[in-house]
Amino acid sequence: MLEQGSGGAYEVSQRMTAMVGWAATAEVDNFVFDQAAERYALDEEVAKRLQKNNPEAFKNVVRRLLEANGRGMWSTDDETIEKLRQLYSDADDLVEQVASSFG
């Protein structure tokens, strides 16, 4: 999916949304969220590709991980949550920059 540009980033984002929905109705093992965080948010190379291809989709990926933690669906260490918060803040700034370039 990462090879598919904006559409691929959108699909990754949608899968994260679905995963949180799934976790809301069934128990999801921690490793599922751990691997998603490691692959799509905390891996710098992948994160940069997602941000470049679709900044809003990357922001959603991070938002869903934070949501899963906040709703008690995923337990992780404070350092990971702080990294995700920083990524979310950076992603939000990027989305604002993109939006303002059209205004």
Backbone as JSON, one array per atom type, in Angstrom:
{
  "sequence": "MLEQGSGGAYEVSQRMTAMVGWAATAEVDNFVFDQAAERYALDEEVAKRLQKNNPEAFKNVVRRLLEANGRGMWSTDDETIEKLRQLYSDADDLVEQVASSFG",
  "N": [[0.8, -1.2, 0.0], [2.0, 1.21, 0.64], [3.33, 1.92, -1.6], [1.48, 3.03, -3.22], [1.0, 5.75, -3.18], [-0.99, 8.62, -2.36], [-3.5, 7.35, -2.18], [-2.83, 4.84, -1.15], [-1.81, 5.56, 1.36], [-4.15, 6.56, 2.44], [-5.63, 4.18, 2.61], [-4.15, 2.75, 4.55], [-4.66, 4.42, 6.71], [-7.46, 4.09, 6.93], [-7.59, 1.43, 7.68], [-6.48, 1.57, 10.21], [-8.47, 3.01, 11.52], [-10.54, 1.13, 11.34], [-9.41, -0.88, 12.89], [-9.44, 0.21, 15.46], [-12.18, 0.37, 15.79], [-12.8, -2.34, 15.76], [-11.44, -3.14, 18.06], [-13.02, -1.89, 19.91], [-15.2, -3.5, 20.11], [-14.34, -6.06, 20.53], [-11.84, -8.01, 22.18], [-8.57, -7.05, 21.56], [-5.34, -8.09, 21.07], [-2.47, -6.62, 22.59], [-0.14, -6.64, 21.02], [-0.96, -6.21, 18.42], [-1.58, -3.48, 18.17], [0.91, -2.55, 19.0], [2.6, -3.4, 16.89], [1.43, -2.03, 14.74], [1.89, 0.63, 15.51], [4.71, 0.66, 15.58], [5.31, 0.12, 12.9], [3.86, 2.01, 11.23], [3.9, 4.56, 12.42], [6.11, 5.04, 14.16], [8.34, 4.18, 12.76], [10.63, 5.93, 11.12], [11.17, 6.27, 8.34], [8.91, 5.13, 7.05], [6.9, 6.69, 8.21], [7.54, 9.24, 7.21], [7.07, 8.8, 4.49], [4.31, 8.28, 4.47], [3.38, 10.76, 5.46], [4.26, 12.47, 3.44], [2.84, 11.49, 1.23], [0.15, 11.64, 2.03], [-0.76, 13.76, 4.2], [-2.94, 14.11, 5.98], [-3.94, 11.52, 6.29], [-1.79, 10.27, 7.6], [-1.85, 11.71, 9.98], [-4.29, 10.79, 10.97], [-3.67, 8.08, 11.44], [-1.9, 8.27, 13.61], [-3.55, 9.6, 15.42], [-5.52, 7.64, 15.86], [-4.03, 5.65, 17.15], [-3.36, 6.99, 19.53], [-5.94, 7.37, 20.47], [-6.74, 4.69, 20.9], [-5.06, 4.03, 23.02], [-5.92, 5.9, 24.93], [-8.54, 5.07, 25.36], [-8.19, 2.72, 26.63], [-7.71, 0.44, 25.15], [-5.26, -0.27, 24.33], [-2.19, -0.8, 25.79], [0.78, 0.82, 26.47], [4.15, 2.08, 26.84], [5.03, 5.18, 28.52], [6.89, 6.68, 27.11], [6.49, 5.96, 24.42], [3.9, 6.94, 24.03], [4.37, 9.66, 24.4], [6.06, 10.15, 22.19], [4.23, 9.63, 20.14], [2.37, 11.67, 20.63], [3.94, 13.9, 20.02], [4.46, 13.39, 17.32], [1.84, 13.62, 16.39], [1.3, 16.31, 16.9], [3.21, 17.5, 15.2], [2.27, 16.51, 12.76], [-0.23, 17.72, 12.65], [0.54, 20.4, 12.44], [1.76, 20.27, 9.9], [-0.45, 19.6, 8.26], [-1.94, 21.93, 8.59], [-0.19, 23.76, 7.38], [-0.25, 22.86, 4.73], [-2.95, 23.26, 4.15], [-3.15, 26.04, 4.44], [-1.64, 26.85, 2.3], [-3.31, 26.7, 0.18], [-5.11, 28.63, 0.59]],
  "CA": [[0.0, 0.0, 0.0], [2.83, 2.4, 0.7], [3.77, 2.23, -2.97], [0.34, 3.56, -3.97], [0.84, 7.19, -3.0], [-2.03, 9.14, -1.49], [-4.53, 6.33, -1.99], [-2.29, 3.82, -0.25], [-1.78, 6.15, 2.71], [-5.55, 6.6, 2.87], [-6.02, 2.81, 2.98], [-3.53, 2.47, 5.84], [-5.44, 5.2, 7.67], [-8.76, 3.46, 7.11], [-7.38, 0.19, 8.43], [-6.29, 1.95, 11.61], [-9.81, 3.34, 12.03], [-11.25, -0.14, 11.49], [-8.81, -1.62, 13.99], [-9.96, 0.78, 16.7], [-13.57, -0.08, 15.86], [-12.75, -3.75, 16.11], [-11.03, -3.22, 19.46], [-14.13, -1.41, 20.73], [-16.22, -4.54, 20.23], [-13.71, -7.35, 20.83], [-10.51, -7.84, 22.75], [-7.48, -7.09, 20.59], [-4.06, -8.21, 21.77], [-1.6, -5.45, 22.57], [0.87, -6.71, 19.96], [-1.53, -5.68, 17.17], [-1.34, -2.03, 18.21], [2.36, -2.35, 19.05], [3.17, -3.54, 15.55], [0.93, -0.93, 13.91], [2.62, 1.84, 15.9], [6.1, 0.54, 15.15], [5.4, 0.13, 11.44], [3.29, 3.15, 10.52], [4.11, 5.85, 13.06], [7.42, 5.19, 14.79], [9.38, 3.95, 11.76], [10.78, 7.26, 10.52], [11.08, 6.21, 6.88], [7.51, 4.89, 6.68], [6.13, 7.86, 8.63], [7.8, 10.31, 6.24], [6.36, 8.47, 3.23], [2.86, 8.52, 4.68], [3.18, 12.2, 5.56], [4.45, 13.07, 2.11], [1.78, 11.05, 0.33], [-1.17, 12.05, 2.49], [-0.55, 14.21, 5.57], [-4.14, 13.89, 6.8], [-4.01, 10.09, 6.59], [-0.81, 9.99, 8.65], [-2.39, 12.29, 11.21], [-5.33, 9.87, 11.45], [-3.01, 6.89, 11.97], [-1.39, 8.61, 14.94], [-4.72, 9.9, 16.25], [-6.17, 6.38, 16.24], [-3.19, 5.0, 18.15], [-3.58, 7.72, 20.78], [-7.3, 7.06, 20.91], [-6.75, 3.33, 21.42], [-4.45, 4.08, 24.34], [-6.78, 6.67, 25.81], [-9.75, 4.3, 25.65], [-7.82, 1.49, 27.33], [-7.63, -0.68, 24.22], [-3.85, -0.54, 24.07], [-1.26, -0.36, 26.84], [2.16, 0.98, 26.03], [4.91, 2.89, 27.78], [4.86, 6.63, 28.44], [7.78, 7.21, 26.07], [5.82, 5.77, 23.13], [2.78, 7.89, 23.97], [4.93, 11.0, 24.19], [6.49, 10.22, 20.79], [3.03, 9.74, 19.31], [1.83, 13.03, 20.8], [4.78, 14.82, 19.26], [4.16, 13.13, 15.9], [0.52, 14.17, 16.09], [1.45, 17.78, 16.85], [3.93, 17.81, 13.96], [1.37, 16.2, 11.63], [-1.25, 18.76, 12.64], [1.2, 21.58, 11.87], [1.94, 20.04, 8.47], [-1.76, 19.7, 7.62], [-2.27, 23.36, 8.59], [0.63, 24.4, 6.35], [-0.78, 22.47, 3.42], [-4.25, 23.91, 4.0], [-2.96, 27.48, 4.25], [-1.04, 27.12, 1.0], [-4.4, 26.77, -0.78], [-6.01, 29.72, 0.98]],
  "C": [[0.85, 1.27, 0.0], [3.31, 2.84, -0.68], [2.68, 2.94, -3.77], [0.04, 5.03, -3.69], [-0.26, 7.57, -2.02], [-3.11, 8.11, -1.18], [-4.07, 5.23, -1.05], [-2.23, 4.31, 1.18], [-3.19, 6.22, 3.28], [-6.01, 5.21, 3.33], [-5.41, 2.4, 4.31], [-4.33, 3.17, 6.94], [-6.79, 4.55, 7.96], [-8.65, 2.15, 7.89], [-7.15, 0.47, 9.91], [-7.64, 2.3, 12.25], [-10.61, 2.06, 12.27], [-10.71, -0.93, 12.68], [-9.31, -1.09, 15.34], [-11.43, 0.38, 16.87], [-13.66, -1.53, 16.29], [-12.42, -3.91, 17.6], [-12.13, -2.73, 20.4], [-15.16, -2.5, 20.98], [-15.66, -5.91, 20.59], [-12.33, -7.07, 21.42], [-9.45, -8.02, 21.66], [-6.18, -7.13, 21.38], [-3.22, -6.96, 21.57], [-0.63, -5.46, 21.39], [0.35, -6.17, 18.64], [-1.28, -4.18, 17.1], [0.16, -1.73, 18.26], [2.97, -2.38, 17.66], [2.7, -2.43, 14.62], [1.68, 0.36, 14.23], [4.05, 1.8, 15.4], [6.23, 0.69, 13.64], [4.99, 1.46, 10.81], [3.54, 4.51, 11.15], [5.54, 6.04, 13.54], [8.59, 4.87, 13.87], [9.51, 5.24, 10.95], [10.6, 7.26, 9.0], [9.62, 6.05, 6.42], [6.67, 6.11, 7.03], [6.32, 9.01, 7.64], [7.09, 10.06, 4.91], [4.87, 8.73, 3.36], [2.57, 10.01, 4.74], [3.29, 12.89, 4.21], [3.28, 12.74, 1.2], [0.4, 11.55, 0.73], [-1.05, 12.48, 3.95], [-1.75, 13.96, 6.5], [-4.28, 12.42, 7.18], [-3.01, 9.73, 7.68], [-1.3, 10.52, 9.99], [-3.45, 11.37, 11.82], [-4.72, 8.6, 12.05], [-2.56, 7.15, 13.4], [-2.55, 8.89, 15.9], [-5.39, 8.62, 16.74], [-5.34, 5.61, 17.27], [-3.35, 5.67, 19.52], [-4.96, 7.44, 21.34], [-7.36, 5.66, 21.54], [-6.14, 3.29, 22.82], [-5.37, 4.79, 25.33], [-8.05, 5.93, 26.23], [-9.44, 2.95, 26.31], [-7.76, 0.26, 26.46], [-6.19, -1.16, 24.03], [-3.01, 0.02, 25.21], [0.13, -0.3, 26.25], [2.86, 1.9, 27.01], [4.72, 4.38, 27.52], [5.71, 7.25, 27.34], [7.13, 7.08, 24.69], [4.67, 6.77, 22.98], [3.3, 9.31, 23.74], [5.43, 11.18, 22.75], [5.3, 10.39, 19.87], [2.39, 11.12, 19.43], [2.63, 14.05, 20.01], [4.55, 14.64, 17.76], [2.82, 13.73, 15.5], [0.59, 15.69, 15.97], [2.14, 18.21, 15.56], [3.04, 17.59, 12.73], [0.29, 17.26, 11.51], [-0.68, 20.05, 12.06], [1.36, 21.44, 10.37], [0.62, 20.18, 7.71], [-2.18, 21.17, 7.54], [-1.48, 24.11, 7.53], [0.11, 24.11, 4.96], [-2.09, 23.21, 3.15], [-4.07, 25.41, 3.73], [-2.32, 27.81, 2.91], [-2.09, 27.19, -0.11], [-5.28, 27.98, -0.55], [-5.49, 31.03, 0.54]]
}
